[in-house]
PDB file of C-alpha atoms in Angstrom:
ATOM      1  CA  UNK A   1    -136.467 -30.488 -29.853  1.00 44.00           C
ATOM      2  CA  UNK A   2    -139.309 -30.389 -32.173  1.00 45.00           C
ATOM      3  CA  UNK A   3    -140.742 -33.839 -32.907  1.00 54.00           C
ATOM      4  CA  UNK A   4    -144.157 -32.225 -35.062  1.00 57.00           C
ATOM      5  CA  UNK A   5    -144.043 -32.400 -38.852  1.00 61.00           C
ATOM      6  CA  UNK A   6    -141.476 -31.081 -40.910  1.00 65.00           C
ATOM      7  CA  UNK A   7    -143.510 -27.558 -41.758  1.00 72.00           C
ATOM      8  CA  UNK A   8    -146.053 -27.638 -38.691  1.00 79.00           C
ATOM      9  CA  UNK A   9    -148.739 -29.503 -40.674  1.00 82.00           C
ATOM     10  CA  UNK A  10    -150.265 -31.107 -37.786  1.00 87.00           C
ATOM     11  CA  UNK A  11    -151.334 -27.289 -36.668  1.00 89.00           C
ATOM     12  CA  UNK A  12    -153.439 -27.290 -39.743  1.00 91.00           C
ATOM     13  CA  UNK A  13    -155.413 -30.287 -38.797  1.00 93.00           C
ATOM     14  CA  UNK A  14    -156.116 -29.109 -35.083  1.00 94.00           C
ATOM     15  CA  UNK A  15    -157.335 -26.049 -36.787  1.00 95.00           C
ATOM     16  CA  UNK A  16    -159.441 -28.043 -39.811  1.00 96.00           C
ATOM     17  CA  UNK A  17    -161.082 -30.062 -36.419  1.00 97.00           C
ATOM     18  CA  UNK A  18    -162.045 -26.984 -35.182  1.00 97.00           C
ATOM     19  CA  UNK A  19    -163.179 -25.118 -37.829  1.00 97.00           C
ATOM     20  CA  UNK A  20    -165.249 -28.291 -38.619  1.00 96.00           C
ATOM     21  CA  UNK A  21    -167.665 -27.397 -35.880  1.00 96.00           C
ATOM     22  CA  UNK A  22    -168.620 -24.206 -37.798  1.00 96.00           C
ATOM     23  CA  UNK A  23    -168.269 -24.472 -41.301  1.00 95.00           C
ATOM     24  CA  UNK A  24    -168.675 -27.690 -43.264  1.00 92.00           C
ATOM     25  CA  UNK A  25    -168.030 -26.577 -47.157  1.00 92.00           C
ATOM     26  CA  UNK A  26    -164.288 -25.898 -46.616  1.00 95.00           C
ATOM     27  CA  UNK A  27    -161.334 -28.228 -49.017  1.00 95.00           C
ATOM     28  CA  UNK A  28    -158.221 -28.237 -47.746  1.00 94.00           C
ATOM     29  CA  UNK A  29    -155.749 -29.196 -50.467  1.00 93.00           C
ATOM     30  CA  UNK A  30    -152.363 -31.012 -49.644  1.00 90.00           C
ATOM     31  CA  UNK A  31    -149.870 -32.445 -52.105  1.00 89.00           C
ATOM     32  CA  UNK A  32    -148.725 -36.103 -51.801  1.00 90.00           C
ATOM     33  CA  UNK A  33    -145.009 -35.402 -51.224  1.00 87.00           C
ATOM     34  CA  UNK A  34    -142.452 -35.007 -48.593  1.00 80.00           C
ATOM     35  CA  UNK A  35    -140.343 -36.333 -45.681  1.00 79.00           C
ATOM     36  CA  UNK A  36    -143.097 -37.076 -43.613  1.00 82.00           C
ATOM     37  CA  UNK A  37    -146.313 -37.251 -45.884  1.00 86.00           C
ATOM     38  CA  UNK A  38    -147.152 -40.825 -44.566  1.00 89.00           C
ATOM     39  CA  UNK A  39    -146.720 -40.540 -40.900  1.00 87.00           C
ATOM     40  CA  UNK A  40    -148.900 -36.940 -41.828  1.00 88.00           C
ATOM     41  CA  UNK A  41    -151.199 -39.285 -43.443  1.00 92.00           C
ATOM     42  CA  UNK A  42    -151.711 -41.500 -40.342  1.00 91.00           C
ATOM     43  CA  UNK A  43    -152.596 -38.160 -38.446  1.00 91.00           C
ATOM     44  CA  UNK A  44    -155.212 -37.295 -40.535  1.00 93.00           C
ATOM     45  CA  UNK A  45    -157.294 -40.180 -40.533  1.00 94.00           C
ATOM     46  CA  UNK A  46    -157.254 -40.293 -36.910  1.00 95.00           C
ATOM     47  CA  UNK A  47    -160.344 -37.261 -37.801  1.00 96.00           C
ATOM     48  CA  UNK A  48    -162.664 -38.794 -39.659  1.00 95.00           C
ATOM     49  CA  UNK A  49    -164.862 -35.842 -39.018  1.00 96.00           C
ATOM     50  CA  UNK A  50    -162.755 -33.697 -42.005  1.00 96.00           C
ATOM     51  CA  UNK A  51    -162.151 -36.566 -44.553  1.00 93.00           C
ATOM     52  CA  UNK A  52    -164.524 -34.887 -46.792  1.00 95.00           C
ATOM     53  CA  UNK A  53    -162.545 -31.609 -46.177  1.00 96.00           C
ATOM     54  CA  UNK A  54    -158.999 -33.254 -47.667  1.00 95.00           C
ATOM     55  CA  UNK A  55    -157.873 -33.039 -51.122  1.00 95.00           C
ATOM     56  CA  UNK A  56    -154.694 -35.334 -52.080  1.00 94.00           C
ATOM     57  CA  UNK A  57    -152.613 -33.986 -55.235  1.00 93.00           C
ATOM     58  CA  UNK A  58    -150.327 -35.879 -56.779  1.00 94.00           C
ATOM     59  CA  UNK A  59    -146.694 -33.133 -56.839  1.00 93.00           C
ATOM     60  CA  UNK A  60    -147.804 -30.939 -59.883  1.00 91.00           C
ATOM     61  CA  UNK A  61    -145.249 -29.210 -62.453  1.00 91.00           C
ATOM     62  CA  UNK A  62    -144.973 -25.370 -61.492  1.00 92.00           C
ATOM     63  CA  UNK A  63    -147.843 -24.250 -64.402  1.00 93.00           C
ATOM     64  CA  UNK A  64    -150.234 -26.611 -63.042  1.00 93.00           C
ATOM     65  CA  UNK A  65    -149.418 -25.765 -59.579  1.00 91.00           C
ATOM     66  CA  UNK A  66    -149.872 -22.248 -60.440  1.00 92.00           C
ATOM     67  CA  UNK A  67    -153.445 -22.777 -61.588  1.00 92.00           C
ATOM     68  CA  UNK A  68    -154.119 -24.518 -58.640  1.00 92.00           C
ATOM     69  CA  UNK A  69    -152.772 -21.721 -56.464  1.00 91.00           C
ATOM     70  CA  UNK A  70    -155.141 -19.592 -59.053  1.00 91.00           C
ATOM     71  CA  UNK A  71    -158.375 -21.495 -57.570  1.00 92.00           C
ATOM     72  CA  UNK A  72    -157.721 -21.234 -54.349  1.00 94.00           C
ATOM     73  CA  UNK A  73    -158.631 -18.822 -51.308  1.00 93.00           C
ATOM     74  CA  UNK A  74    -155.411 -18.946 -49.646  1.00 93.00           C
ATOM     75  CA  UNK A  75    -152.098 -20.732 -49.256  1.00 92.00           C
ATOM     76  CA  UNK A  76    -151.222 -22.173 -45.815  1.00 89.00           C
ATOM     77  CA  UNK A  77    -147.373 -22.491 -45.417  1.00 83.00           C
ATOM     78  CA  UNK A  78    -144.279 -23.323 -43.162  1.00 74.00           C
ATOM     79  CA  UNK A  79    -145.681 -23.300 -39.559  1.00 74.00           C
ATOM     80  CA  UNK A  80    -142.373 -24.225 -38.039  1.00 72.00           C
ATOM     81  CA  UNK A  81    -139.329 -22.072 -39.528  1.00 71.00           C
ATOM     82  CA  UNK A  82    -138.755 -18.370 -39.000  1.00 72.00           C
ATOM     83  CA  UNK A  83    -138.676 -17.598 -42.376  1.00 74.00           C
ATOM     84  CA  UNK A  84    -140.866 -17.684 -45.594  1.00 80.00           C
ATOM     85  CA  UNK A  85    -139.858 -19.503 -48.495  1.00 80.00           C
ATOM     86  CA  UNK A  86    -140.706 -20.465 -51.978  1.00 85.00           C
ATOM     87  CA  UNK A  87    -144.630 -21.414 -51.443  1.00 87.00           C
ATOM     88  CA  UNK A  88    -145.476 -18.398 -49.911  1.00 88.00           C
ATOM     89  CA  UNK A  89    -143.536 -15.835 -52.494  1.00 89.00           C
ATOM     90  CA  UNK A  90    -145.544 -18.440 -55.474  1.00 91.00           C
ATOM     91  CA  UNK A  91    -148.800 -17.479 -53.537  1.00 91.00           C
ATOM     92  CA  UNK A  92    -148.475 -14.318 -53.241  1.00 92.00           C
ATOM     93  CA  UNK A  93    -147.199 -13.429 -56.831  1.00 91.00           C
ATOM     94  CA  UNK A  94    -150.611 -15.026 -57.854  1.00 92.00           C
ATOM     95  CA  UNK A  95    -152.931 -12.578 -55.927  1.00 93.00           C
ATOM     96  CA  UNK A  96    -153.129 -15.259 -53.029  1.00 92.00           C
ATOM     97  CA  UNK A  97    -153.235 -14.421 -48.908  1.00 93.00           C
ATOM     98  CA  UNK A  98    -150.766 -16.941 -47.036  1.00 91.00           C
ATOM     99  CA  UNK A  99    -151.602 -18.127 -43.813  1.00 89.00           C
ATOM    100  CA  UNK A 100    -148.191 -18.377 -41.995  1.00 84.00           C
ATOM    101  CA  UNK A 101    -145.194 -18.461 -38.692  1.00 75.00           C
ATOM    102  CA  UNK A 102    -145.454 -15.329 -37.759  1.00 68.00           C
ATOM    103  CA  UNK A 103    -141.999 -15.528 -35.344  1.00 64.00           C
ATOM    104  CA  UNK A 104    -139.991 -15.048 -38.722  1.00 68.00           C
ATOM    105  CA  UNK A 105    -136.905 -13.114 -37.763  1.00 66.00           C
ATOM    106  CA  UNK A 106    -137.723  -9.152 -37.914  1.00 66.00           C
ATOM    107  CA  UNK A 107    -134.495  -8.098 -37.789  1.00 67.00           C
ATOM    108  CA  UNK A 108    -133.723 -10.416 -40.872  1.00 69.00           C
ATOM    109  CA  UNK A 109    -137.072  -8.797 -42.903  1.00 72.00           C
ATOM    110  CA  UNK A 110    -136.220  -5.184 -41.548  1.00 71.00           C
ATOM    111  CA  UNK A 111    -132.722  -5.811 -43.477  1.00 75.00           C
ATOM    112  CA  UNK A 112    -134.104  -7.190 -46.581  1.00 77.00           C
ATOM    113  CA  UNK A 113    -137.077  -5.246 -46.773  1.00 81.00           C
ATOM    114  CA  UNK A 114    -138.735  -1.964 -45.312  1.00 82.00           C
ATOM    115  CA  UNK A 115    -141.589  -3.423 -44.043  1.00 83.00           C
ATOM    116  CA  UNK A 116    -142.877  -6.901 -42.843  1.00 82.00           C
ATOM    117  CA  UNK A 117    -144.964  -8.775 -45.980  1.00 85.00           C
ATOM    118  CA  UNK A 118    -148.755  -9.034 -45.734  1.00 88.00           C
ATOM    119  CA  UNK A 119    -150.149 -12.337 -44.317  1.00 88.00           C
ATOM    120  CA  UNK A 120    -152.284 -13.824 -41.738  1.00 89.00           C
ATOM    121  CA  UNK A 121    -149.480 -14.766 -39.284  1.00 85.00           C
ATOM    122  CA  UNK A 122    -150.194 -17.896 -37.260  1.00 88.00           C
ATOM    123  CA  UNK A 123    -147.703 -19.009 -34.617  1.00 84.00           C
ATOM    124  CA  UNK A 124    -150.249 -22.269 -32.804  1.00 89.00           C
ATOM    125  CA  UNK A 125    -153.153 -23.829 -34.234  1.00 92.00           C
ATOM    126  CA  UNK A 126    -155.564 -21.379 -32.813  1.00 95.00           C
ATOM    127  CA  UNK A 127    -154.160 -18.365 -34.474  1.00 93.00           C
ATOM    128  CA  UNK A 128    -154.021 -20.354 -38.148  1.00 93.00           C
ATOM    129  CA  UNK A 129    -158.525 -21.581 -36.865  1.00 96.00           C
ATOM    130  CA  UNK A 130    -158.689 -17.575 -36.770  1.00 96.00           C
ATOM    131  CA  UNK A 131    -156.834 -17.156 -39.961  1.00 95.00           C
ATOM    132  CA  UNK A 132    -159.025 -19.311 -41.778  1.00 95.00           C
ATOM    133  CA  UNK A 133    -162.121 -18.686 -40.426  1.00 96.00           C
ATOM    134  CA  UNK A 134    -161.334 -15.423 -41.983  1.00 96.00           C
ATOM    135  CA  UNK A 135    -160.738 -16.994 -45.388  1.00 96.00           C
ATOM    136  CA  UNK A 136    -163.845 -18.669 -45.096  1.00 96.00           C
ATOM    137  CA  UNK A 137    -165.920 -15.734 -43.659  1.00 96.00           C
ATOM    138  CA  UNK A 138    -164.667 -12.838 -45.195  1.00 96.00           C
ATOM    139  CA  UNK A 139    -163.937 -12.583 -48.465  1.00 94.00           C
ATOM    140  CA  UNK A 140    -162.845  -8.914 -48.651  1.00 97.00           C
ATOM    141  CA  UNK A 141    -160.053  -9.032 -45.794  1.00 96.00           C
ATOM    142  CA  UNK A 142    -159.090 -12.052 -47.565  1.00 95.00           C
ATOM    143  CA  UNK A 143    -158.805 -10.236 -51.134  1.00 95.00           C
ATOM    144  CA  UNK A 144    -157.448  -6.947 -49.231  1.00 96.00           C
ATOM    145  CA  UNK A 145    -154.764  -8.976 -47.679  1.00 95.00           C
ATOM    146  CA  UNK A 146    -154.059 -10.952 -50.954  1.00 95.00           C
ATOM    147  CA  UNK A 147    -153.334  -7.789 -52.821  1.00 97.00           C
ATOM    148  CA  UNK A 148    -151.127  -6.275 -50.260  1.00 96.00           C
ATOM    149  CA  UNK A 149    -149.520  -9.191 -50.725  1.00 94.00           C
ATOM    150  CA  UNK A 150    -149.195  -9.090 -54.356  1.00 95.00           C
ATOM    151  CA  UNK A 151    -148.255  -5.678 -54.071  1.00 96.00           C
ATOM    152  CA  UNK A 152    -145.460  -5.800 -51.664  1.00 93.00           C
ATOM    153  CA  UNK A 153    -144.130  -9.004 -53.583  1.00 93.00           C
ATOM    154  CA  UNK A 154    -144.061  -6.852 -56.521  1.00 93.00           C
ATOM    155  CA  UNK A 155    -142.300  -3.999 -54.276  1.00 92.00           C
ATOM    156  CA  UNK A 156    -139.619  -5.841 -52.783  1.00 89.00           C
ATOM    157  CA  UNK A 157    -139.230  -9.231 -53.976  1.00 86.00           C
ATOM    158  CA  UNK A 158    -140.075  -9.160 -57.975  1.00 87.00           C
ATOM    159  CA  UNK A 159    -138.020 -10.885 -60.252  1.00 88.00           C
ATOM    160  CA  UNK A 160    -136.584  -6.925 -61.219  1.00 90.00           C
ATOM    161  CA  UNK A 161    -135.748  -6.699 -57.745  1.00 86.00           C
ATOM    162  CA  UNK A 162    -134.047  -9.949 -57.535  1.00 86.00           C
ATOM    163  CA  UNK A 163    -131.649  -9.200 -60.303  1.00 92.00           C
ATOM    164  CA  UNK A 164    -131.289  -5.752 -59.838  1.00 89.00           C
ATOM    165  CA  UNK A 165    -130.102  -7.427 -56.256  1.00 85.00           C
ATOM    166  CA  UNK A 166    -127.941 -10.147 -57.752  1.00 88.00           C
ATOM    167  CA  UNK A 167    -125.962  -7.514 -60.543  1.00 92.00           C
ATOM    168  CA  UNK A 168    -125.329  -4.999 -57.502  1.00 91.00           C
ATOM    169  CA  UNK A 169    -123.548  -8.068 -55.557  1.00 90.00           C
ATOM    170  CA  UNK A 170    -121.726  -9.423 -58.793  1.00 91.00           C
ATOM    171  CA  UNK A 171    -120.963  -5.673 -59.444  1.00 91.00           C
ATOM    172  CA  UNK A 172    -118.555  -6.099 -56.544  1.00 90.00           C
ATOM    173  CA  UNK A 173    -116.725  -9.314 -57.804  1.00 89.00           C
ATOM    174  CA  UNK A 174    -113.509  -9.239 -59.963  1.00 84.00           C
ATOM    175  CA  UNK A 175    -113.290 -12.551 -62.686  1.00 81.00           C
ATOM    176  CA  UNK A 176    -110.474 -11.511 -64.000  1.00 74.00           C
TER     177      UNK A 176
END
């Protein structure tokens, strides 16, 4: 049984700690909202040594959220299921590299799609440290990675594709 934060969160801040020791000038941006935001809350300030490093935002309408995601070096997302969801296809249709679970389900992503999306895959906190050290470090894997990401969005999971996808299944229903 998993008793950690809804989407892994608390990997973040083990990573943030860490990352602390190197790098000073980083913001991580969370959004005041969800099942467990105060109890994530109470986490955080037990690290007083990255409370310049947090940004709170209030839950933002999808254009503002989009700007944000449009000012931003990367998206960090869903630490705990196999899958990718919502976030992650948002951050990548802006030009944006997600840092991410990499035990998604491969057989599930071989069916959908012909080959796994573009992301830093994270599966413990030291894997999502690397990840953003990178972001922080090196801005061209970051914007090489982004753009495969953009591109393969745009390959297999565009809004074209999605409805091409839906009026091949309803293609197969009778309403009469």
């Amino acid at each position: 049984e998993y008793n950690g934060y809804l989407k892994g969160n608390e990997k973040i801040i083990e990573a943030a700690v860490k990352l602390r020791k190197e790098f000073s000038n980083f913001k991580i941006i969370f959004i005041n909202h969800g099942g467990d935001v105060s109890r994530f809350k109470e986490l955080i300030n037990k690290y007083p040594e990255i409370e310049n490093n947090i940004i709170w935002k209030e839950p933002l309408g999808k254009i503002k959220l989009y700007k944000t995601y449009m000012q931003v070096d990367a998206i960090l997302d869903q630490f705990t299921l196999k899958a990718f969801g919502g976030i992650a296809v948002e951050a990548m249709c802006t030009k944006n590299a997600v840092l991410m679970i990499s035990k998604m389900d491969e057989s599930n992503m071989n069916t959908f799609f012909e080959e796994s999306m573009p992301a830093f895959f994270c599966d413990n906190a030291e894997d999502l440290y690397n990840g953003m050290k990178i972001v922080i470090s090196d801005n061209d894997a970051t914007k090489k990675i982004a753009e495969d990401a953009y591109n393969w969005i745009n390959r297999y999971h565009s809004k074209q594709k999605i409805v091409e996808k839906n009026c091949l299944a309803y293609s197969y229903c009778d309403f009469s």
